[in-house]
JSON list of C-alpha atoms in Angstrom, two decimals:
[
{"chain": "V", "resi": 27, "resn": "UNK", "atom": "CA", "xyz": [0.00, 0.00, 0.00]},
{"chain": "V", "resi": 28, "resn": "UNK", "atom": "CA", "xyz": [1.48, 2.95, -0.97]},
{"chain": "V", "resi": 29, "resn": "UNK", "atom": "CA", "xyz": [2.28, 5.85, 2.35]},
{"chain": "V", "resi": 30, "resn": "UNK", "atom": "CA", "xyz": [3.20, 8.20, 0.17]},
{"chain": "V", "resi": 31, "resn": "UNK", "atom": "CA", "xyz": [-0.17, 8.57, -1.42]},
{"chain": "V", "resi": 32, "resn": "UNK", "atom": "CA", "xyz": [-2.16, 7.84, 1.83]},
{"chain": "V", "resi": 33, "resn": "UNK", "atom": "CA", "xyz": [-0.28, 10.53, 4.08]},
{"chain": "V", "resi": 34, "resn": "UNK", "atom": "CA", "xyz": [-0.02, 13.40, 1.18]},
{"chain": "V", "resi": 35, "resn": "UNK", "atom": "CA", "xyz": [-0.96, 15.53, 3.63]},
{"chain": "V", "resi": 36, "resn": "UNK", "atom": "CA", "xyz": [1.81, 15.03, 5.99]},
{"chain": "V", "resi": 37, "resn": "UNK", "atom": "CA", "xyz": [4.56, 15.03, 2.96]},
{"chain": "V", "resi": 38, "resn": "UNK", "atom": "CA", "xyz": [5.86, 11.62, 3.93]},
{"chain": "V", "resi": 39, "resn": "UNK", "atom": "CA", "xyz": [6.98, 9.04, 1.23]},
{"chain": "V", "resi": 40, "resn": "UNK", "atom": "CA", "xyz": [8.08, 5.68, 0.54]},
{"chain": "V", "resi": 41, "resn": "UNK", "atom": "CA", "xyz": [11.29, 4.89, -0.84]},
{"chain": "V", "resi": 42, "resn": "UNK", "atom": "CA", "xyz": [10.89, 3.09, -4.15]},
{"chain": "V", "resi": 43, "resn": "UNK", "atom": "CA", "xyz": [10.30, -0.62, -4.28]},
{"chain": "V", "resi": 44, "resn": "UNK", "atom": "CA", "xyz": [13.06, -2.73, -5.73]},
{"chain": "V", "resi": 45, "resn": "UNK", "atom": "CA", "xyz": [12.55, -6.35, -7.25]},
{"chain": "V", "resi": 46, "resn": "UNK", "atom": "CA", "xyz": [13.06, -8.47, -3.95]},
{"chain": "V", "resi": 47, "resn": "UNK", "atom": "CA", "xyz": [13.39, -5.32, -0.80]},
{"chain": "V", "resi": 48, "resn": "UNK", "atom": "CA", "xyz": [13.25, -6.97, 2.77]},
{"chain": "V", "resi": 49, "resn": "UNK", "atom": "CA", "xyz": [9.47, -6.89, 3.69]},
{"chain": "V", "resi": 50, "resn": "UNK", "atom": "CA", "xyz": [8.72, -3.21, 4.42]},
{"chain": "V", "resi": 51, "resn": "UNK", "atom": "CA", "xyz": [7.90, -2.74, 8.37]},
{"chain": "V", "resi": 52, "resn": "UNK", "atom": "CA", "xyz": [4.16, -4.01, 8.67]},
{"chain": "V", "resi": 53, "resn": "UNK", "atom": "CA", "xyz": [3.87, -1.34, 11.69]},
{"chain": "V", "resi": 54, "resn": "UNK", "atom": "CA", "xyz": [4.60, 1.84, 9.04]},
{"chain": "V", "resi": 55, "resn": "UNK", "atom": "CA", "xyz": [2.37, 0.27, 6.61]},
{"chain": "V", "resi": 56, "resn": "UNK", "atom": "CA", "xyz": [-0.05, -0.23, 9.47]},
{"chain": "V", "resi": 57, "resn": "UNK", "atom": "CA", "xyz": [-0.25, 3.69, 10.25]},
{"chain": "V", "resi": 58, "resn": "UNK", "atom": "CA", "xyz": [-0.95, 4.79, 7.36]},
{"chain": "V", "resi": 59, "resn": "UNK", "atom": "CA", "xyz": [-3.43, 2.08, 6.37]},
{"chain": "V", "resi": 60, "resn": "UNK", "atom": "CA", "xyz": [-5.29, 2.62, 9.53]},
{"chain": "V", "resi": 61, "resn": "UNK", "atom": "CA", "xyz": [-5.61, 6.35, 8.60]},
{"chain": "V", "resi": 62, "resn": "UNK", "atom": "CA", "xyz": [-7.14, 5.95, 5.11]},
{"chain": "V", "resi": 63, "resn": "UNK", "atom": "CA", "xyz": [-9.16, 3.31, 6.11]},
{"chain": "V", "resi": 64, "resn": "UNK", "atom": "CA", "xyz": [-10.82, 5.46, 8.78]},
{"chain": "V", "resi": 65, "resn": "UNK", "atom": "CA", "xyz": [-11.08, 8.39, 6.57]},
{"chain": "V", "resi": 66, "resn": "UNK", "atom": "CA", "xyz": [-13.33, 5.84, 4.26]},
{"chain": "V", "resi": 67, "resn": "UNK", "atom": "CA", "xyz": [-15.80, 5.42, 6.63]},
{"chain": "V", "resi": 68, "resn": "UNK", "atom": "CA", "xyz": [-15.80, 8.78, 8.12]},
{"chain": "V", "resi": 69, "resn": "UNK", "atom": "CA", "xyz": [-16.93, 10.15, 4.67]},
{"chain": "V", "resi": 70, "resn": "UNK", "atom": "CA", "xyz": [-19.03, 7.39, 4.51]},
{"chain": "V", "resi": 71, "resn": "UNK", "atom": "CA", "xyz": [-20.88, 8.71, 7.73]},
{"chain": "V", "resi": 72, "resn": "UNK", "atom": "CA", "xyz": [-20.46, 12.02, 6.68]},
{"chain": "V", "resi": 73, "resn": "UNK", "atom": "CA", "xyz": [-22.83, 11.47, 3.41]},
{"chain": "V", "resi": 74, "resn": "UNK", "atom": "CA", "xyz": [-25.59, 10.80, 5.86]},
{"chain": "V", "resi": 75, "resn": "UNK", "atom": "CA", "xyz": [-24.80, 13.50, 8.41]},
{"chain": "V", "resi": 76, "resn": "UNK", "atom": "CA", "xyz": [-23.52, 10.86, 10.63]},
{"chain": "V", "resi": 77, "resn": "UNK", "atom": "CA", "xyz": [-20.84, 11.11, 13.43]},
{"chain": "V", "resi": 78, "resn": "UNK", "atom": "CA", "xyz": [-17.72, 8.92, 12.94]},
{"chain": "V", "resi": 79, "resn": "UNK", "atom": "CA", "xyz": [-15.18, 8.11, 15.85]},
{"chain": "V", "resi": 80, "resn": "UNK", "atom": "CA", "xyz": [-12.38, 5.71, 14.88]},
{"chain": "V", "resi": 81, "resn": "UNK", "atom": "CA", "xyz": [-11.72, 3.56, 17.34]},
{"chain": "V", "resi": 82, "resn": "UNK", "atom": "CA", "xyz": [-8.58, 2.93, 19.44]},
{"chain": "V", "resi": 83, "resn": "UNK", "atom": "CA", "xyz": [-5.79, 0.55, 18.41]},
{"chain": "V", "resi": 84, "resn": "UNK", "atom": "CA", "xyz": [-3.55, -1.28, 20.66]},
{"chain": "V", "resi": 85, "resn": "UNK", "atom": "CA", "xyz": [-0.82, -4.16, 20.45]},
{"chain": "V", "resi": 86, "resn": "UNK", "atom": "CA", "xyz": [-0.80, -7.54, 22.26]},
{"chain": "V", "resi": 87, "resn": "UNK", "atom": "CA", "xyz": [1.83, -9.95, 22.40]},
{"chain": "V", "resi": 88, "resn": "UNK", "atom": "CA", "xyz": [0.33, -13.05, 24.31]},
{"chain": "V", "resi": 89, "resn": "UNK", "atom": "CA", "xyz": [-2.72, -14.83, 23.44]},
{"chain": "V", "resi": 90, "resn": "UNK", "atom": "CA", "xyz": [-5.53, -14.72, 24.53]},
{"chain": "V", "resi": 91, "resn": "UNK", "atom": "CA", "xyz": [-5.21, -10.84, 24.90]},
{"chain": "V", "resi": 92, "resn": "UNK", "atom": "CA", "xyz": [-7.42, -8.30, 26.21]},
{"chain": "V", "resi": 93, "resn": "UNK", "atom": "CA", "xyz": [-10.91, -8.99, 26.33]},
{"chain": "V", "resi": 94, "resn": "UNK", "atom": "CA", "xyz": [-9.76, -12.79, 25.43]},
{"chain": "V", "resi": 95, "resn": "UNK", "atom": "CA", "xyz": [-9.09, -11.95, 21.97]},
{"chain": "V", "resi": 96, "resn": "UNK", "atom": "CA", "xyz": [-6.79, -14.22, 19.69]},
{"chain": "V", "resi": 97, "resn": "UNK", "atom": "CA", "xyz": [-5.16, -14.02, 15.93]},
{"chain": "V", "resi": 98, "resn": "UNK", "atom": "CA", "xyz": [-3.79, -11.30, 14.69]},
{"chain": "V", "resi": 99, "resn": "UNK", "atom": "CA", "xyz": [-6.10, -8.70, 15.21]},
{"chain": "V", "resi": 100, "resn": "UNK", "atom": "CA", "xyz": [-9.55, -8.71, 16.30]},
{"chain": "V", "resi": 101, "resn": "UNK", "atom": "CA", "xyz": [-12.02, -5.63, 17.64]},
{"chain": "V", "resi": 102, "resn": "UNK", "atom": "CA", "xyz": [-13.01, -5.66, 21.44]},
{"chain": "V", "resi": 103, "resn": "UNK", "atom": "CA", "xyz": [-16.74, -4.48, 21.38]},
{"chain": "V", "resi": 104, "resn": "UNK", "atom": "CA", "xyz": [-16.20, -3.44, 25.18]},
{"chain": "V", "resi": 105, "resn": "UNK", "atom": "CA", "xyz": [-13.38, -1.25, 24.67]},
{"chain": "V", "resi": 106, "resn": "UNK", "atom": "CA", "xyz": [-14.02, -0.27, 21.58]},
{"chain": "V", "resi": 107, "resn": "UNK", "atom": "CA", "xyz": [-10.14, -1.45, 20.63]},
{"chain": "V", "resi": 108, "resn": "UNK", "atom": "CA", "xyz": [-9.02, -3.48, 17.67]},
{"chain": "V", "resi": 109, "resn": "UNK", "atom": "CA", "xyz": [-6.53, -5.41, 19.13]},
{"chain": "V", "resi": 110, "resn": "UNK", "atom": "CA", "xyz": [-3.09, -6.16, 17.03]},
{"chain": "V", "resi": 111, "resn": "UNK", "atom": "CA", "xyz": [-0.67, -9.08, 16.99]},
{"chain": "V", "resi": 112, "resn": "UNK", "atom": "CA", "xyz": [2.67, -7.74, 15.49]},
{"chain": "V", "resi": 113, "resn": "UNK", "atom": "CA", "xyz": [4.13, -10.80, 15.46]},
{"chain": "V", "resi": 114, "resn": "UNK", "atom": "CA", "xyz": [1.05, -12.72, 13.42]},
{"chain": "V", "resi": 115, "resn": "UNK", "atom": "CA", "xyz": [0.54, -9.60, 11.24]},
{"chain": "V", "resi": 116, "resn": "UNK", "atom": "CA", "xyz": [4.12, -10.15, 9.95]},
{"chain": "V", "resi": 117, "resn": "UNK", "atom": "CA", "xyz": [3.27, -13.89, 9.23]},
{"chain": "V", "resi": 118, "resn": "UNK", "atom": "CA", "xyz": [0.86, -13.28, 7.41]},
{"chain": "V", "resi": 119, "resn": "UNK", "atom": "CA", "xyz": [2.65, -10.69, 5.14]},
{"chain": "V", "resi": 120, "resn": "UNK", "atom": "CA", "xyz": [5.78, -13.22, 5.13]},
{"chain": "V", "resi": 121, "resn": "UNK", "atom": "CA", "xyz": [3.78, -16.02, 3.89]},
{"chain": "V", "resi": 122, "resn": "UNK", "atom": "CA", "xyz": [1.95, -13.76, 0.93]},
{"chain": "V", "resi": 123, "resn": "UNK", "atom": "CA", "xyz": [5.26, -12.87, -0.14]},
{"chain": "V", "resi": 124, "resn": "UNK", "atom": "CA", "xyz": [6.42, -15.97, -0.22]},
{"chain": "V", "resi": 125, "resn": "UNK", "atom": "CA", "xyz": [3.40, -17.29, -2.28]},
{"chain": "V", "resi": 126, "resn": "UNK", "atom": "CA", "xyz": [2.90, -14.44, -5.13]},
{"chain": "V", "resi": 127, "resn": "UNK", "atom": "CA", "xyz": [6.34, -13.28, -4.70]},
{"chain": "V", "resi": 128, "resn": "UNK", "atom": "CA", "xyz": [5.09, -9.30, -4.11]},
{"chain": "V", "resi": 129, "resn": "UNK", "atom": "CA", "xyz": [6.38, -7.72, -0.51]},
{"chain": "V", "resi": 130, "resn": "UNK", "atom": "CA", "xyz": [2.86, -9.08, 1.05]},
{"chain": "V", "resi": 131, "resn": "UNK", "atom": "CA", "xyz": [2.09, -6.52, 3.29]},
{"chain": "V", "resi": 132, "resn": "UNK", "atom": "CA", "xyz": [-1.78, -5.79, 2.04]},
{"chain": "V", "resi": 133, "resn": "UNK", "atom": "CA", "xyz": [-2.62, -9.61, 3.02]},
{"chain": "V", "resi": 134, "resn": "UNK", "atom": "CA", "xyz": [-1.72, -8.27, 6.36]},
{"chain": "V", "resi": 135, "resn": "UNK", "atom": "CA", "xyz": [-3.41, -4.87, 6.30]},
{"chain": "V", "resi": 136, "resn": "UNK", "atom": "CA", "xyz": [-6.58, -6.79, 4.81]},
{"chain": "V", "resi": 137, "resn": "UNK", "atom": "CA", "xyz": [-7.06, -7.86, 8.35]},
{"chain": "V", "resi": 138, "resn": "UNK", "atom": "CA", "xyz": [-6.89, -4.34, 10.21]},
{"chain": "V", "resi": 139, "resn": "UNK", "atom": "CA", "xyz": [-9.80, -3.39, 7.54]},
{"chain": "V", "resi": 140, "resn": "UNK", "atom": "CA", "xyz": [-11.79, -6.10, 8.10]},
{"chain": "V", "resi": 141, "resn": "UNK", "atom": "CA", "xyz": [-11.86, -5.84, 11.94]},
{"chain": "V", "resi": 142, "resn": "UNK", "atom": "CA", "xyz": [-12.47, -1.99, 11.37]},
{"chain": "V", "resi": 143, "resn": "UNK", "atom": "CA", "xyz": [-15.77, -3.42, 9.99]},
{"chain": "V", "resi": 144, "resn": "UNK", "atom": "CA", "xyz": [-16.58, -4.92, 12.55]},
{"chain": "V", "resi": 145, "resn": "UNK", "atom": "CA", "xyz": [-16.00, -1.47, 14.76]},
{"chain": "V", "resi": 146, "resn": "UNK", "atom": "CA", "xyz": [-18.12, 0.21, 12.16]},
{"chain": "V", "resi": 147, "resn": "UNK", "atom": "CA", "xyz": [-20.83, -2.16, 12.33]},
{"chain": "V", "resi": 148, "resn": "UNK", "atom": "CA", "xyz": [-20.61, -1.87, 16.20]},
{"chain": "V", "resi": 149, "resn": "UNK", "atom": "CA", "xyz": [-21.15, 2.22, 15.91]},
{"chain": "V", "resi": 150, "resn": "UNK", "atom": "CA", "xyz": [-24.51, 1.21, 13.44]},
{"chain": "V", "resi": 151, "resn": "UNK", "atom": "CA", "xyz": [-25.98, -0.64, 16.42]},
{"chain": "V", "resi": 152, "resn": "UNK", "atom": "CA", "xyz": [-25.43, -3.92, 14.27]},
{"chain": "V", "resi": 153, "resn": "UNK", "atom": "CA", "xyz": [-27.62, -7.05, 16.55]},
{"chain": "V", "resi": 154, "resn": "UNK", "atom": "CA", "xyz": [-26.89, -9.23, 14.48]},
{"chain": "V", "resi": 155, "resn": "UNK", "atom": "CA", "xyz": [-26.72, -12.36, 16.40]},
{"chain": "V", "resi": 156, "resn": "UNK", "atom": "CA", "xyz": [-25.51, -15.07, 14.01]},
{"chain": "V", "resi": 157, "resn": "UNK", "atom": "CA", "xyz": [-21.37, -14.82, 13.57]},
{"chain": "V", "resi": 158, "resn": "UNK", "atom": "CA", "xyz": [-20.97, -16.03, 9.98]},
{"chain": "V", "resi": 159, "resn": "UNK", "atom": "CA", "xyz": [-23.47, -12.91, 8.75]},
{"chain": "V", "resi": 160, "resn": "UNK", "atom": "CA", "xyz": [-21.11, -10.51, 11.07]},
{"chain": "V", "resi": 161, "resn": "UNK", "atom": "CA", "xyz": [-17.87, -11.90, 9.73]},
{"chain": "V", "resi": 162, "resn": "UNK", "atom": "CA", "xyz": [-19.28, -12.01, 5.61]},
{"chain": "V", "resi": 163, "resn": "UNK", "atom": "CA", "xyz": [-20.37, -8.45, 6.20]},
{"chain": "V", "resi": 164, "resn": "UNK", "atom": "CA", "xyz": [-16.72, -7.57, 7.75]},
{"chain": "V", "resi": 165, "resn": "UNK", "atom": "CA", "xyz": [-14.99, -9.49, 4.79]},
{"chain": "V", "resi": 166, "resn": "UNK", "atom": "CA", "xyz": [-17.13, -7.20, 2.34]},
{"chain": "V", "resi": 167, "resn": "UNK", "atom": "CA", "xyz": [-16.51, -4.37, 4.04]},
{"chain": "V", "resi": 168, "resn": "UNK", "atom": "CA", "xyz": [-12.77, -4.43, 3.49]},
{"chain": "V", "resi": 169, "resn": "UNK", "atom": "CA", "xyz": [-13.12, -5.31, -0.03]},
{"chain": "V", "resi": 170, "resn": "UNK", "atom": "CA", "xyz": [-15.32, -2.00, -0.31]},
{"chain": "V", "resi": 171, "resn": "UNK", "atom": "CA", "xyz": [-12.74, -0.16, 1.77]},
{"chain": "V", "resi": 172, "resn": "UNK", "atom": "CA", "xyz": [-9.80, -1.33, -0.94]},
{"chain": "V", "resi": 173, "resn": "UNK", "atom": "CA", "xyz": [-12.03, -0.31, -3.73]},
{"chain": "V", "resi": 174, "resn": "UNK", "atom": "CA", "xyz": [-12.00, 3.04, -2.29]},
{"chain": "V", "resi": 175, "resn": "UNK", "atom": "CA", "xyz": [-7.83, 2.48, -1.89]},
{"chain": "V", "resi": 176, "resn": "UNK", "atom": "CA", "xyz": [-7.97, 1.34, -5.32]},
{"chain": "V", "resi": 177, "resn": "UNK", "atom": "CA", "xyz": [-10.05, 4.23, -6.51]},
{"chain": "V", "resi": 178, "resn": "UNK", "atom": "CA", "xyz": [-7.67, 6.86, -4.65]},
{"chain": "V", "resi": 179, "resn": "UNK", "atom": "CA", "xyz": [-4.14, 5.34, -6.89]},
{"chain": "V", "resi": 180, "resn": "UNK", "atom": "CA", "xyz": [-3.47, 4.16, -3.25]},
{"chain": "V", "resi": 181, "resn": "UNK", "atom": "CA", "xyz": [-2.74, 0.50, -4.01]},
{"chain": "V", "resi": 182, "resn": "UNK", "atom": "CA", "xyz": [0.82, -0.89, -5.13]},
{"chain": "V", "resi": 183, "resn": "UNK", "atom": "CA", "xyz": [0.73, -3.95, -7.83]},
{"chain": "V", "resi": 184, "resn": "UNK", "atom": "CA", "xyz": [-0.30, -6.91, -5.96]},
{"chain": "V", "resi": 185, "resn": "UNK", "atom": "CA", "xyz": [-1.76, -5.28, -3.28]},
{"chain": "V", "resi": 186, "resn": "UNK", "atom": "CA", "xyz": [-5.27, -6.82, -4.75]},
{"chain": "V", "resi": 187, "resn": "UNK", "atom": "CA", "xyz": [-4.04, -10.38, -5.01]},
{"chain": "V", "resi": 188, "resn": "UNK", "atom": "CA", "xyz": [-2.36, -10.38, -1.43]},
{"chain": "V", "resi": 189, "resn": "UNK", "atom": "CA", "xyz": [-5.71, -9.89, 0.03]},
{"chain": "V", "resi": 190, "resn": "UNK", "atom": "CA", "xyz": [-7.13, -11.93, -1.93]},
{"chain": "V", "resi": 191, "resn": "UNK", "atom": "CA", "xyz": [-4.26, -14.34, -0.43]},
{"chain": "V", "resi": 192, "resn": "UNK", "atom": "CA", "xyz": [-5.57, -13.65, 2.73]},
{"chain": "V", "resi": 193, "resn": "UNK", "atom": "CA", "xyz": [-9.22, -14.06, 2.39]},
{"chain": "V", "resi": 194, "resn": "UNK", "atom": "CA", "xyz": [-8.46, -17.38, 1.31]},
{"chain": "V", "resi": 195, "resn": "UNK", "atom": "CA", "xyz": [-5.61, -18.30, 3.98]},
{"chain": "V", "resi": 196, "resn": "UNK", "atom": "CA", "xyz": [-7.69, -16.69, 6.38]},
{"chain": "V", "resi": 197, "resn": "UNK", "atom": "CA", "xyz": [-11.06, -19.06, 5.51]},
{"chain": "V", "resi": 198, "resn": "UNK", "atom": "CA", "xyz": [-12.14, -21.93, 8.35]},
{"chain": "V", "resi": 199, "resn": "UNK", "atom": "CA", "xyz": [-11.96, -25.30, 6.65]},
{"chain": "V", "resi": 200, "resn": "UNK", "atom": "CA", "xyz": [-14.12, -28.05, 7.54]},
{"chain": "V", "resi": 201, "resn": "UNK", "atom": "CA", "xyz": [-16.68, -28.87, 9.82]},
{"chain": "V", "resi": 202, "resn": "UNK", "atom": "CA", "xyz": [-18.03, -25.36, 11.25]},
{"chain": "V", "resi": 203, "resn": "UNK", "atom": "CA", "xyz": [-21.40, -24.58, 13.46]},
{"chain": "V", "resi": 204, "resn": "UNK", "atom": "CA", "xyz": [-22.16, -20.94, 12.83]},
{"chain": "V", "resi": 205, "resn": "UNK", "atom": "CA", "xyz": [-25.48, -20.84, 14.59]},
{"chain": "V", "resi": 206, "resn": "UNK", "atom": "CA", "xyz": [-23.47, -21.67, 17.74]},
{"chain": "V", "resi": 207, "resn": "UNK", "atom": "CA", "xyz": [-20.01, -20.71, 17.59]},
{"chain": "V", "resi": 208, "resn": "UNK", "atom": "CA", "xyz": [-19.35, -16.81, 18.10]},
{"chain": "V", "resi": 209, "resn": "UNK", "atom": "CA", "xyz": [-15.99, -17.21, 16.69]},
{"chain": "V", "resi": 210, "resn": "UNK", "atom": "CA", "xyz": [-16.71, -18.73, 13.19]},
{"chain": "V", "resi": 211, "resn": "UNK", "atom": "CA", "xyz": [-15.74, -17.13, 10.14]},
{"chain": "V", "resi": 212, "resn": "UNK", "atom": "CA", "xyz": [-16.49, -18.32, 6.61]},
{"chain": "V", "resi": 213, "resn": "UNK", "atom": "CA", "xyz": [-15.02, -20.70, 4.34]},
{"chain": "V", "resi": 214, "resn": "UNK", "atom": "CA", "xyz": [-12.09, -19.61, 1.80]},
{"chain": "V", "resi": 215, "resn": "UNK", "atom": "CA", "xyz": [-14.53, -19.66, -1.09]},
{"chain": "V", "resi": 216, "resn": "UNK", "atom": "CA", "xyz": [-16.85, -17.53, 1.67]},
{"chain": "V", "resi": 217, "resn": "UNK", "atom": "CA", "xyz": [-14.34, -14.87, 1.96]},
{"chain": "V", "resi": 218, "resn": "UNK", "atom": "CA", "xyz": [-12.71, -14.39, -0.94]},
{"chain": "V", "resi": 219, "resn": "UNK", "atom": "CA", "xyz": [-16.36, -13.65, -2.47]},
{"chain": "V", "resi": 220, "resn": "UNK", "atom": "CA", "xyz": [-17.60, -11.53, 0.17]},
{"chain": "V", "resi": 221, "resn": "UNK", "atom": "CA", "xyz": [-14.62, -9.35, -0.13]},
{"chain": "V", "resi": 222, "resn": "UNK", "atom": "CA", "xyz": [-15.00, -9.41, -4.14]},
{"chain": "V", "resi": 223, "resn": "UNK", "atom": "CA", "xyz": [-18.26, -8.51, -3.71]},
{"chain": "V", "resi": 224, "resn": "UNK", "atom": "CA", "xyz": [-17.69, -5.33, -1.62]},
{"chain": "V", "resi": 225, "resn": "UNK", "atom": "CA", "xyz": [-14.68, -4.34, -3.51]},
{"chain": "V", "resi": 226, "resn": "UNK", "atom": "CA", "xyz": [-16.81, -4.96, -6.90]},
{"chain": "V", "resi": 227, "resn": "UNK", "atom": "CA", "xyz": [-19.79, -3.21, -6.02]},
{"chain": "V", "resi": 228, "resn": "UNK", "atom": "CA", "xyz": [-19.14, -0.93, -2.93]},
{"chain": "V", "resi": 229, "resn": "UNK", "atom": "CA", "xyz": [-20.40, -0.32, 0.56]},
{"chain": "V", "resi": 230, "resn": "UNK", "atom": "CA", "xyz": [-23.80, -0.52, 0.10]},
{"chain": "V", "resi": 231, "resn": "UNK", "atom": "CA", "xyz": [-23.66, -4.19, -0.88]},
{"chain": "V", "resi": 232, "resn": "UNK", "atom": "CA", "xyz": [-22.34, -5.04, 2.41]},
{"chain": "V", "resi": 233, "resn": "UNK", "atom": "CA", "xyz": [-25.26, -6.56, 4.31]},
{"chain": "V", "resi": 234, "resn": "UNK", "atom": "CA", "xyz": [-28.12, -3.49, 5.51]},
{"chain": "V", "resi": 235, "resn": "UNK", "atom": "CA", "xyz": [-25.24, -1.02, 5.98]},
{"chain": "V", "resi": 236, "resn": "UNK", "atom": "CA", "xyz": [-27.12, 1.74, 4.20]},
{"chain": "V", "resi": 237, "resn": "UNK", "atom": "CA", "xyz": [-29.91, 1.20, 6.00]},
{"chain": "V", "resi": 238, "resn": "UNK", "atom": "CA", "xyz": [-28.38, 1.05, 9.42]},
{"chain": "V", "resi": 239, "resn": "UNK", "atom": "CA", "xyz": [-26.38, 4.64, 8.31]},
{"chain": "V", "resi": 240, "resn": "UNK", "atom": "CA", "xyz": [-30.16, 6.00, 7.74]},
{"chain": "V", "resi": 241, "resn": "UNK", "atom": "CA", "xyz": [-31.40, 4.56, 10.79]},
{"chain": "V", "resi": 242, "resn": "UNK", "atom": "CA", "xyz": [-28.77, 5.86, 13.07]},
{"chain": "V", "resi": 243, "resn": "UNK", "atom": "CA", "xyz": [-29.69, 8.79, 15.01]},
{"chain": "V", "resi": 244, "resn": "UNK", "atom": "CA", "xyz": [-27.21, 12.17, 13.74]},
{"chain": "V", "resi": 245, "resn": "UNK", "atom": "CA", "xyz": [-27.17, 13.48, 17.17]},
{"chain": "V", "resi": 246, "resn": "UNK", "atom": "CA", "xyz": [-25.81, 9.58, 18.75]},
{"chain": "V", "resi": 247, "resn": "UNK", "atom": "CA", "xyz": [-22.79, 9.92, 20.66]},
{"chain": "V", "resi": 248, "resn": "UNK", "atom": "CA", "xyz": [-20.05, 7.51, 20.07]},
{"chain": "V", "resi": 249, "resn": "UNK", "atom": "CA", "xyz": [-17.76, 5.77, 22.60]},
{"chain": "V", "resi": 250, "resn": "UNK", "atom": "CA", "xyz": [-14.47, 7.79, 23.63]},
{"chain": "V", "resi": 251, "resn": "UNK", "atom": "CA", "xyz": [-11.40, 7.46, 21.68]}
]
């Protein structure tokens, strides 16, 4: 993902990418991601005349982590926190690289966007109760928040594949109870099209989104950052 597009503002750049560069520190990338991605859904908000608070962001080393969280990131309702695994967040982008052969640091900032779904869906008043629906509408709401990357020249080559990388690494195989477990995601094939279908076709797509942003009260006050 490129910084120097995504912090214009702040006249920072990247140096150019060579051929085979060590991986690029996943923390830098991180920042900057974080910021466009909440500047997304804050104009999102804003086209309804709707408050938007990002939410906090905090590391963990040891598992489970605060609010008994695990992987590499995940979003603490309670706290309003998404919660981030250095460590697992450079696995991620290690193995990507090592599979497409690009510096595979999207497949690991494809996970920060999809857990800021889930903090967005949180300040919509989402009740949904059934995990798989919560996790398909977080997977579709980072491929709608990389459309708007892709849309803004803020993508590098391969950025696209490497989440699609992760979608698909990402995806629970076999045997999975959705109605029951809280923690269950969807399957690779799950994933990988929710995301397509958010990045293909926007926001909107995303489960009720739109409808939730028209529901929600202007005036609603947000949890502290």
């Amino acid at each position: 993902m490129r910084i120097a597009v995504l912090l214009a503002a702040t006249a920072l750049s990247l140096p150019a990418q060579i051929l085979h560069p060590a991986p690029p520190d996943i923390m830098v990338k991180f920042q900057s991601a974080r910021e466009f991605f909440d500047s997304v859904w804050k104009k999102v908000f804003a086209l309804y005349g709707k408050p938007y608070v990002q939410p906090k962001y905090a590391e963990f080393s040891t598992s489970p982590g605060p609010c008994g969280g695990r992987g590499p990131a995940y979003y603490c309702i309670s706290q309003d926190t998404i919660y981030y695994n250095r460590a697992e967040l450079v696995k991620i982008q290690n193995a990507a690289a090592a599979g497409l052969h690009t510096d595979g640091d999207y497949a690991a900032l494809i996970v920060l966007a999809h857990e800021l779904g889930h903090a967005v869906a949180h300040r919509l008043g989402d009740l949904e109760i059934f995990a798989d629906r919560r996790e398909n509408a977080a997977d579709c709401m980072a491929g709608a928040a990389t459309r708007e990357a892709a849309d803004a020249k803020a993508l590098e080559a391969g950025d696209f594949e490497e989440a699609i990388f992760s979608m698909n690494m990402a995806g629970e195989r076999g045997f999975r109870s959705p109605l029951f477990d809280q923690d269950t995601h969807g399957s690779p094939e799950e994933r990988v099209l929710n995301f397509r279908e958010g990045y293909e076709k926007g926001w909107r797509t995303c489960g009720l989104l739109e409808l939730r942003m028209q529901q929600l009260p202007p005036a609603r006050r947000q949890e502290r950052h």
